[in-house]
GROMACS .gro file of C-alpha atoms in nm:
model
  104
    1MET     CA    1   0.022  -0.015   0.002
    2TYR     CA    2   0.262   0.246   0.077
    3ASN     CA    3   0.481   0.153  -0.222
    4LEU     CA    4   0.182   0.292  -0.436
    5ILE     CA    5   0.157   0.615  -0.240
    6PHE     CA    6   0.516   0.680  -0.288
    7GLN     CA    7   0.484   0.578  -0.656
    8GLN     CA    8   0.202   0.802  -0.713
    9ASN     CA    9   0.344   1.084  -0.535
   10ARG     CA   10   0.669   1.057  -0.711
   11ARG     CA   11   0.830   1.271  -0.405
   12ILE     CA   12   1.012   1.109  -0.085
   13CYS     CA   13   1.222   1.197   0.218
   14ILE     CA   14   1.475   0.952   0.334
   15ASN     CA   15   1.528   1.054   0.703
   16VAL     CA   16   1.854   0.921   0.876
   17LEU     CA   17   1.776   0.925   1.250
   18SER     CA   18   2.011   1.042   1.524
   19SER     CA   19   2.105   0.834   1.795
   20GLU     CA   20   1.855   1.033   2.014
   21GLN     CA   21   1.557   0.879   1.793
   22ARG     CA   22   1.595   0.522   1.895
   23GLU     CA   23   1.238   0.498   2.021
   24LEU     CA   24   1.109   0.652   1.683
   25ALA     CA   25   1.306   0.370   1.514
   26GLU     CA   26   1.170   0.107   1.750
   27HIS     CA   27   0.812   0.241   1.642
   28PHE     CA   28   0.876   0.223   1.270
   29ALA     CA   29   1.032  -0.107   1.282
   30GLY     CA   30   0.732  -0.234   1.430
   31PHE     CA   31   0.860  -0.325   1.803
   32LYS     CA   32   0.615  -0.092   1.965
   33GLY     CA   33   0.282  -0.197   1.843
   34SER     CA   34   0.191   0.134   1.699
   35THR     CA   35   0.013   0.173   1.346
   36MET     CA   36   0.140   0.323   1.047
   37GLU     CA   37  -0.143   0.564   1.095
   38GLU     CA   38  -0.063   0.658   1.438
   39ARG     CA   39   0.293   0.714   1.369
   40PHE     CA   40   0.213   0.983   1.072
   41GLN     CA   41  -0.011   1.172   1.320
   42TRP     CA   42   0.273   1.240   1.567
   43GLN     CA   43   0.425   1.587   1.611
   44CYS     CA   44   0.772   1.468   1.501
   45TRP     CA   45   0.675   1.551   1.153
   46ASP     CA   46   0.788   1.866   0.952
   47LYS     CA   47   0.436   2.016   0.844
   48ASP     CA   48   0.621   2.258   0.612
   49GLU     CA   49   0.695   1.991   0.364
   50LEU     CA   50   0.503   1.828   0.095
   51PHE     CA   51   0.583   1.485   0.220
   52PRO     CA   52   0.700   1.342   0.549
   53CYS     CA   53   1.009   1.493   0.670
   54LEU     CA   54   1.115   1.405   1.044
   55LYS     CA   55   1.209   1.697   1.241
   56ASP     CA   56   1.524   1.681   1.455
   57SER     CA   57   1.696   1.391   1.244
   58LEU     CA   58   2.034   1.384   1.156
   59ALA     CA   59   1.957   1.416   0.798
   60ASN     CA   60   1.676   1.453   0.562
   61LEU     CA   61   1.746   1.329   0.180
   62SER     CA   62   1.450   1.451  -0.051
   63GLY     CA   63   1.370   1.417  -0.404
   64LYS     CA   64   1.200   1.290  -0.696
   65VAL     CA   65   1.127   0.911  -0.742
   66VAL     CA   66   1.264   0.839  -1.084
   67ASP     CA   67   1.231   0.449  -1.092
   68VAL     CA   68   1.101   0.165  -0.927
   69GLN     CA   69   1.231  -0.157  -0.955
   70ASP     CA   70   1.083  -0.464  -0.790
   71ILE     CA   71   1.326  -0.749  -0.669
   72GLY     CA   72   1.156  -1.034  -0.500
   73SER     CA   73   0.932  -0.909  -0.234
   74HIS     CA   74   1.083  -0.562  -0.198
   75SER     CA   75   1.063  -0.246  -0.429
   76MET     CA   76   1.374  -0.047  -0.482
   77PHE     CA   77   1.310   0.321  -0.544
   78LEU     CA   78   1.588   0.541  -0.726
   79VAL     CA   79   1.566   0.903  -0.613
   80GLU     CA   80   1.698   1.211  -0.765
   81LEU     CA   81   1.780   1.403  -0.476
   82ASP     CA   82   1.735   1.798  -0.488
   83LYS     CA   83   1.745   1.867  -0.108
   84ILE     CA   84   1.980   1.758   0.172
   85LYS     CA   85   1.927   1.878   0.517
   86VAL     CA   86   2.209   1.781   0.770
   87ASN     CA   87   2.242   1.827   1.157
   88PRO     CA   88   2.598   1.770   1.184
   89GLN     CA   89   2.615   1.780   1.554
   90ASP     CA   90   2.445   1.445   1.633
   91LYS     CA   91   2.534   1.091   1.601
   92ALA     CA   92   2.375   0.836   1.358
   93LEU     CA   93   2.147   0.556   1.445
   94VAL     CA   94   2.195   0.236   1.252
   95TYR     CA   95   2.042  -0.106   1.271
   96PHE     CA   96   2.279  -0.388   1.239
   97SER     CA   97   2.295  -0.756   1.342
   98ARG     CA   98   1.944  -0.727   1.500
   99ASN     CA   99   2.022  -0.419   1.710
  100PHE     CA  100   2.062  -0.047   1.696
  101HIS     CA  101   2.391   0.107   1.732
  102THR     CA  102   2.510   0.441   1.751
  103VAL     CA  103   2.782   0.576   1.486
  104GLY     CA  104   3.015   0.873   1.463
   0.00000   0.00000   0.00000
């Protein structure tokens, strides 16, 4: 369903979370039981953007979806970036080997 929304909108924002946003990451990973609809109603979103961009994230990479390739059970979006916003004062949050880690 959400792949269809991204394909129709043709705009997307990739949010790189800071180490301070672990709980948010856990919600979006499905660890906390919140629904997708609930997650997009929270106050963490920048309402000035035309598509969902997280406030206070380490980076927001936004742009136009130029191609979508279905590979197995996943879809890969090729995005032409036109805006990059970076907060260099935070450390990054990554998910590796079934756990969250701080990098930077």
